Coordinates of C-alpha atoms and ligand atoms in Angstrom, one line a residue:
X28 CA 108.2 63.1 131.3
X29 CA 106.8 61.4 134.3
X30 CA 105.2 57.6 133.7
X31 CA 103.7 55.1 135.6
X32 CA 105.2 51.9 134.2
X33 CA 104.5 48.8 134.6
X34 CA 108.0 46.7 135.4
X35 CA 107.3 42.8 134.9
X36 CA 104.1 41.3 136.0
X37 CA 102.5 41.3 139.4
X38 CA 100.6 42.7 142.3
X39 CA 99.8 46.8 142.4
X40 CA 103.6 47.3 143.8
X41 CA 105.1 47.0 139.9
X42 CA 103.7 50.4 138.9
X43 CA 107.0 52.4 139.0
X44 CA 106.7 56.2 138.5
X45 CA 109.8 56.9 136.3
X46 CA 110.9 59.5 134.1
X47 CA 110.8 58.2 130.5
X48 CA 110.9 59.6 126.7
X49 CA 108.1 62.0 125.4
X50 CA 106.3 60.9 122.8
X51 CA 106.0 62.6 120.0
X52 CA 102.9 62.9 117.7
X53 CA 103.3 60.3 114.4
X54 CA 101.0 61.3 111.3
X55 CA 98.1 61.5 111.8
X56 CA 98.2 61.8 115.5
X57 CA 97.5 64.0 118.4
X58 CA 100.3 64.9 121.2
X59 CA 98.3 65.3 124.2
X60 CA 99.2 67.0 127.7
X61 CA 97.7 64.6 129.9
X62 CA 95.8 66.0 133.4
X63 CA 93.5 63.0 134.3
X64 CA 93.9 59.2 133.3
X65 CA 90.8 56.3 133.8
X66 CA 91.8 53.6 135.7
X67 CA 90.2 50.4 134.0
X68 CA 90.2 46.7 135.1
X69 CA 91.9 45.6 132.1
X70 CA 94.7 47.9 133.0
X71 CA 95.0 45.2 136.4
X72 CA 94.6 42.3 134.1
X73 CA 97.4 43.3 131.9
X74 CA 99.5 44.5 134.7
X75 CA 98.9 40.6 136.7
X76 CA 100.2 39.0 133.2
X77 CA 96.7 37.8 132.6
X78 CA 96.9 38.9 128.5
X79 CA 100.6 37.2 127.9
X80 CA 100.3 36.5 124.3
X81 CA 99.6 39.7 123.3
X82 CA 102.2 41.4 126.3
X83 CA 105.3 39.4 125.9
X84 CA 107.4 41.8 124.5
X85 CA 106.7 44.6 124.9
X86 CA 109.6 46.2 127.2
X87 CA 107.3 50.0 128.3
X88 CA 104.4 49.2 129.8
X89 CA 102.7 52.4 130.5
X90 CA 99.2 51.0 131.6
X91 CA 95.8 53.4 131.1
X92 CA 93.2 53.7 128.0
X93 CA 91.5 56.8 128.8
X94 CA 92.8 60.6 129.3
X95 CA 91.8 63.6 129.5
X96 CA 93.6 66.4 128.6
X97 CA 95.3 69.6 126.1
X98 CA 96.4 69.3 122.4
X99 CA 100.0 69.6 123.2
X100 CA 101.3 69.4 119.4
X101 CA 99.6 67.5 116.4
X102 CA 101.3 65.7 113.6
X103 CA 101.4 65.9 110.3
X104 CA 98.0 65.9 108.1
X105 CA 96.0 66.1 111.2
X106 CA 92.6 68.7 111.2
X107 CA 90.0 69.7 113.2
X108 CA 92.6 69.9 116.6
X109 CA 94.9 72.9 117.5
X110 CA 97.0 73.3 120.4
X111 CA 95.0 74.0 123.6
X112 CA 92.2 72.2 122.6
X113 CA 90.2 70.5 125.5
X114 CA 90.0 67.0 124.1
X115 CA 89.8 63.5 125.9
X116 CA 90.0 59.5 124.1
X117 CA 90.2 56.2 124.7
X118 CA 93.9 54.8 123.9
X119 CA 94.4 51.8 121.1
X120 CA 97.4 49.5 121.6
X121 CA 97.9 46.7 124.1
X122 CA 98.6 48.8 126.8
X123 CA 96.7 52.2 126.3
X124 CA 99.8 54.3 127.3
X125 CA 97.7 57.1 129.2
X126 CA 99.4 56.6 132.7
X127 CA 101.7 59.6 131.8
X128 CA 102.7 63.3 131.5
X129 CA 102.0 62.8 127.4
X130 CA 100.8 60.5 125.4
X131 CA 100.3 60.6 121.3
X132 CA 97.0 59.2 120.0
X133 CA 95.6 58.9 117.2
X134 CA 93.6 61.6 115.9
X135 CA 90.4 59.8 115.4
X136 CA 90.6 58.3 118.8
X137 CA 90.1 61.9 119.8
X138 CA 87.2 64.0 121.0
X139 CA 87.0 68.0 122.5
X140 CA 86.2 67.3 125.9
X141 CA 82.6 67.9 127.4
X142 CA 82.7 71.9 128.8
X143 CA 81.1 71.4 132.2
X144 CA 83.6 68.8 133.0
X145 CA 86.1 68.6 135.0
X146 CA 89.4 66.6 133.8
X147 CA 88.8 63.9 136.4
X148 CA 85.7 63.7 135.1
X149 CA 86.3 63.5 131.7
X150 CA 88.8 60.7 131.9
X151 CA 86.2 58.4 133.5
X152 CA 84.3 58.7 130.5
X153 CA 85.9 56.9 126.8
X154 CA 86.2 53.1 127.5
X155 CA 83.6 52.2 129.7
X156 CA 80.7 54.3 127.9
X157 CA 81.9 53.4 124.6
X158 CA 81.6 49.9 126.0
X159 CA 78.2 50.6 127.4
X160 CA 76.9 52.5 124.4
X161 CA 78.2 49.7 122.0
X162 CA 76.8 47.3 123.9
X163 CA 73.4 48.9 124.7
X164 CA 73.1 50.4 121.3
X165 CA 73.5 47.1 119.1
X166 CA 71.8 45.0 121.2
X167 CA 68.6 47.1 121.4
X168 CA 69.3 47.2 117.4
X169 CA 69.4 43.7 117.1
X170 CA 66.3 43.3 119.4
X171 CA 64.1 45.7 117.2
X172 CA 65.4 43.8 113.8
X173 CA 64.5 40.7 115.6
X174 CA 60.6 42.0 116.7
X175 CA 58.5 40.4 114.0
X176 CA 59.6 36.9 115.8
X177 CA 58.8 38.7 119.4
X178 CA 55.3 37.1 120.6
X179 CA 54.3 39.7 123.1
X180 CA 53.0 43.3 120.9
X181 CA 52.7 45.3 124.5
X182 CA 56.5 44.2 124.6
X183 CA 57.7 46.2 121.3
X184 CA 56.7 49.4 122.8
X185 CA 58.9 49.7 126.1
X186 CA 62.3 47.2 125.6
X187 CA 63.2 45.3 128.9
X188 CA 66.7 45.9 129.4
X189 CA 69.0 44.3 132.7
X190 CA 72.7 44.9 133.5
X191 CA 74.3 42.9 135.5
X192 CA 77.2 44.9 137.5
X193 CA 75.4 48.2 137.0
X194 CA 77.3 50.3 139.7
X195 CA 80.2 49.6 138.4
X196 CA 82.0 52.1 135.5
X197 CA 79.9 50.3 132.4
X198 CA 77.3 49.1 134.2
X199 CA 76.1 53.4 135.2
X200 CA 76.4 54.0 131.5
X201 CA 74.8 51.2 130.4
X202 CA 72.2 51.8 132.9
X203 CA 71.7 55.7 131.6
X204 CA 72.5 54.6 127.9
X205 CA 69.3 51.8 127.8
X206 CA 67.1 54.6 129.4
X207 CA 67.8 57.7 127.4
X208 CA 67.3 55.0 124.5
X209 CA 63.8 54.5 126.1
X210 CA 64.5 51.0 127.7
X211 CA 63.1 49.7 131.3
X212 CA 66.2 49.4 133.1
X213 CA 66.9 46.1 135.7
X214 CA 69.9 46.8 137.5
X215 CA 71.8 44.4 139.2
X216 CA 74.4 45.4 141.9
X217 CA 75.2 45.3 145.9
X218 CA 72.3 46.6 147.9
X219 CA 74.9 49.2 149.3
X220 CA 74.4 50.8 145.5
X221 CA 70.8 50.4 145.1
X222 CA 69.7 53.8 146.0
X223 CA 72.9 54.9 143.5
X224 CA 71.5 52.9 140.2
X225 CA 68.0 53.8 141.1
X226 CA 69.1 57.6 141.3
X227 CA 70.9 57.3 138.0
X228 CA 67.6 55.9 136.2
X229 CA 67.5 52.0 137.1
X230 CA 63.3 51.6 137.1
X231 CA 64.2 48.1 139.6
X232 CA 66.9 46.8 141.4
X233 CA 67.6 43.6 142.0
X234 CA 70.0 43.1 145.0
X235 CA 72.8 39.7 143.7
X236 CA 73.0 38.7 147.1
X237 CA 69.1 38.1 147.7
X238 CA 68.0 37.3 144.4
X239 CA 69.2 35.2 141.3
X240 CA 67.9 37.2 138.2
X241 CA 68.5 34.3 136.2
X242 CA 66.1 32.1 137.8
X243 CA 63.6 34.6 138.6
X244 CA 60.0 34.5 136.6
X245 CA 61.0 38.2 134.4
X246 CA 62.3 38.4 131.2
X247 CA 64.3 40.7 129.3
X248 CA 65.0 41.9 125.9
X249 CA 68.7 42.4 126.3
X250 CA 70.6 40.8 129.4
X251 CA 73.8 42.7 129.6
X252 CA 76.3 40.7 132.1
X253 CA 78.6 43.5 132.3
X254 CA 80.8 41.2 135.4
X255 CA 80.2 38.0 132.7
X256 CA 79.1 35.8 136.2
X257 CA 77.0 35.0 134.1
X258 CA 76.4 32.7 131.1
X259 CA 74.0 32.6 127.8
X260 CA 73.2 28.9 128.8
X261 CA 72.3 30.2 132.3
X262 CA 70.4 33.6 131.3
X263 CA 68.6 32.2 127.9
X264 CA 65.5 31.0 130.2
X265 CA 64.8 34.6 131.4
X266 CA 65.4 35.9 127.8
X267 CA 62.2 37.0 125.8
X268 CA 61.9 35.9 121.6
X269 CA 64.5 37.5 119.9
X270 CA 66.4 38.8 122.8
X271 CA 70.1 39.0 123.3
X272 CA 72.8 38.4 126.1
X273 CA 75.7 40.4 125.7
X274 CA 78.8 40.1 127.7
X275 CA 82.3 42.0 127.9
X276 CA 84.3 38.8 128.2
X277 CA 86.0 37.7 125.3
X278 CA 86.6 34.2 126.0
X279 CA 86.5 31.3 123.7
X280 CA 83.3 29.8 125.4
X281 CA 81.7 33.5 124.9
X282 CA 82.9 33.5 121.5
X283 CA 81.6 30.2 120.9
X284 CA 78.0 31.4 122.1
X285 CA 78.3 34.1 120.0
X286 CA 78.5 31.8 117.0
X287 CA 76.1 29.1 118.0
X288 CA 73.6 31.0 118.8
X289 CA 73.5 32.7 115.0
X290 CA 70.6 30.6 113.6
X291 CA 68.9 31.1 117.0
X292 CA 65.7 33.3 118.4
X293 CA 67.6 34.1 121.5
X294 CA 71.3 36.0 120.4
X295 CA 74.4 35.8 122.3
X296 CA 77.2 38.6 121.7
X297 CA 80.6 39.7 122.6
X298 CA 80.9 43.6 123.3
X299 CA 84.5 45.1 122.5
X300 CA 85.7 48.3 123.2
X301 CA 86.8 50.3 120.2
X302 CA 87.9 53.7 120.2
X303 CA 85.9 56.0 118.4
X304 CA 85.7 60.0 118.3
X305 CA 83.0 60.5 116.8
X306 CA 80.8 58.2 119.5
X307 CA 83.0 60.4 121.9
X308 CA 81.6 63.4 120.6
X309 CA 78.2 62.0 120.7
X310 CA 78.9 61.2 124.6
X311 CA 80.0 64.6 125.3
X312 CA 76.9 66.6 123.9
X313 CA 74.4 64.4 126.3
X314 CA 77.3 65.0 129.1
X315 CA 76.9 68.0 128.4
X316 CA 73.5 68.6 127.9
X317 CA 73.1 66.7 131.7
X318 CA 71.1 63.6 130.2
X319 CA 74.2 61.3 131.1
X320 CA 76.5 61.8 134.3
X321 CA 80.0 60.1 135.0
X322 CA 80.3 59.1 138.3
X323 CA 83.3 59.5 140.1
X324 CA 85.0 57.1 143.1
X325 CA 88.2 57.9 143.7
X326 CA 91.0 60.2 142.2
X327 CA 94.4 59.5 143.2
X328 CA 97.8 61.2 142.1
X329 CA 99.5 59.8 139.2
X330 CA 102.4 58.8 141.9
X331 CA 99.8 56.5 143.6
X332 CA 98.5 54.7 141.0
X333 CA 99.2 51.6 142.6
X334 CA 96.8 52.0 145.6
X335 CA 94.7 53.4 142.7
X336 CA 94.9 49.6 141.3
X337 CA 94.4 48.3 144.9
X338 CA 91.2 49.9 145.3
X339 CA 89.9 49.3 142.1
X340 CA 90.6 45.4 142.1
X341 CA 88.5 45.2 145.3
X342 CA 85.5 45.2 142.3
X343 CA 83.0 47.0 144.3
X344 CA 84.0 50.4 143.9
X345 CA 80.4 52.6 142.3
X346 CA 81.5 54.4 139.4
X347 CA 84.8 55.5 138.2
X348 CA 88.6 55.4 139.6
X349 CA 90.8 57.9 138.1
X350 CA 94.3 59.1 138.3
X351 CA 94.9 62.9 138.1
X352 CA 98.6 63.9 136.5
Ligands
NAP30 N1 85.3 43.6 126.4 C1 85.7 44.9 126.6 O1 86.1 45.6 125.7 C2 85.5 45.5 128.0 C3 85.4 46.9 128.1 C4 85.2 47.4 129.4 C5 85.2 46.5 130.5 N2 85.3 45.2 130.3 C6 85.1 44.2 131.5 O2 83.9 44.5 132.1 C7 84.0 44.2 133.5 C8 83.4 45.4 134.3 O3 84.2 46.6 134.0 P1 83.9 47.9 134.9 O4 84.9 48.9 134.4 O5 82.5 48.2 134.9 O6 84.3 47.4 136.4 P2 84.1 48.0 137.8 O7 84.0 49.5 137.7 O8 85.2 47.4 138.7 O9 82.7 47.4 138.3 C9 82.5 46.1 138.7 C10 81.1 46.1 139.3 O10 80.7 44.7 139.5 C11 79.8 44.7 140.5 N3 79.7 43.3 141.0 C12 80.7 42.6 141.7 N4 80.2 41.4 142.0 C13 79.0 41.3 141.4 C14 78.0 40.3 141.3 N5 78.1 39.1 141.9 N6 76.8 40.5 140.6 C15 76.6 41.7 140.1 N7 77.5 42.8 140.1 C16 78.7 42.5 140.8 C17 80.3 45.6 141.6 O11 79.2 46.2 142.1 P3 78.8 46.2 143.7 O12 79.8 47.1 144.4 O13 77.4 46.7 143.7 O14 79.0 44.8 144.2 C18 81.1 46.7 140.7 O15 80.5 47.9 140.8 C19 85.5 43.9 133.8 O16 85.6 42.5 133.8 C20 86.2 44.5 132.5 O17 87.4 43.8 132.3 C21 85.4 44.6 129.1

């Protein structure tokens, strides 16, 4: 089969299309025919060397966590998939694997795929709304366990909610995600994507460039610094009682936030993606239904996944890069 792999560490130029092994489905996992991949920034980070430890050895890097495609074959003990199925999923493993004619996942990772979309579509969706919705979710969870310790009544009824990076492919689920969960939405982005996070359900926008959100006189609920430019020491003034800052970088002075700030009022939390079906599933009937929308950027041909990189690493891209096999 065609792959895009990843030969050493380095700029965009290390993607290789080559012609490699098929994979084929292990128990308990799906074979799928892959149409459309997500391109993701920790598909760049791996591919610069940035994750080391964890990349070492492994000799076939074939980047890309989310696809989109057809039940190709299905291995032993799996139910619920047949060949043909429409199905899309968010990869496990170090490096995802999705950047390729096939790819074998397992079957819990796996979802059908929302009916009005297209594949493209589709395979913008898995990691960053599972990030958003994980995110969003427990940290409005956390907020409302937190409310007898919240000062303000008027503020239990309509949760203040800000993402930071919200034109990006978390932030424009977060943003949807925290409004469909009946949030106030704050977005933060480039003024060029204002009119784009407002359109999408952002209530305000706050424009990085002319204002610093941390150091302006509203507070928020839940602070979700979806670029991490941002630190719990810098955003806990602007927090209310009981809020939380989340962030998507796992970093040891993020992880050491996370645990400090346990016996605290104010919360700070570490989001990880995690593949999951079922939340997949739950995606694809508001997809579906039109209450959430993926927005696309770019779709490039598996063969220029590289430019694909390029464009996304730029980091101001509004919505979703994907590759289309
Ligand atoms: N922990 C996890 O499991 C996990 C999961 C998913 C993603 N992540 C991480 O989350 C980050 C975002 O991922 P993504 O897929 O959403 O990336 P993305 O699609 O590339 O979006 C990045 C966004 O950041 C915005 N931005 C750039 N500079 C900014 C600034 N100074 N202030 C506010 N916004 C700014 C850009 O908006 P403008 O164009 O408006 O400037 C752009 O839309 C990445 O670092 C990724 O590695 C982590």
């Amino acid at each position: 089969m065609r792959a895009v792999v990843a030969r050493g560490y380095g700029g965009p130029k290390v993607l290789r299309l080559e012609e490699v092994a098929r994979p084929r489905p292990g128990r308990g996992e799906v074979l799928v025919e892959v149409r459309a991949a997500g391109v993701n920034p920790v598909d760049w980070r791996l591919r610069r060397g940035e994750m080391r430890l964890l990349t070492g050895l492994k000799r076939t890097r074939i980047l890309g966590r989310d696809v989109a495609g057809v039940v190709a074959a299905t291995g032993e003990g799996v139910e619920g998939f047949r060949v043909g199925d429409k199905v899309y999923a968010m990869l496990g493993g170090v490096f995802g694997g999705g950047y390729a004619e096939y790819v074998a996942v397992e079957a819990g990772a796996v979802a059908p795929m929302p009916e009005k979309l297209s594949f493209e579509e589709a395979a913008g969706v898995p990691l960053v709304a599972l990030t958003a919705l994980r995110a969003v979710r427990e940290a409005l969870r956390e907020v409302k366990e937190n409310a007898p310790h919240a000062c303000d009544a008027g503020a239990l009824e309509r949760r203040r909610v800000l993402i930071n990076g919200a034109s990006g492919g978390v932030g424009t689920f977060a943003v949807q995600l925290a409004k469909i969960f009946g949030a106030e939405v704050t977005a933060v982005c480039g003024a060029r994507n204002a009119g784009f996070v407002r359109e999408i359900g952002a209530a305000r926008v706050i424009d990085y460039d002319e204002e610093d959100f941390a150091s302006g006189g509203e507070t928020y609920d839940v602070i979700f610094d979806v670029v991490a430019n941002r630190s719990y020491r810098i955003c806990k003034r602007v927090l209310r009682p009981g809020g939380v800052y989340v962030t998507t970088e796992p970093g040891p002075r993020q992880f050491a936030s996370q645990v400090l700030t346990m016996p605290n009022d104010r919360k700070a939390r570490v989001v990880l993606a995690k593949p999951s079906g079922d939340d997949l599933s739950m995606l694809g009937t508001l997809l579906d239904a039109g209450r959430l929308r993926v927005v696309l950027d770019r779709v490039y041909p598996l063969e220029e996944a590289a430019e694909a990189h390029a464009h996304g690493e730029a980091g101001h891209g509004n919505g979703k890069t994907v590759l289309s096999v």
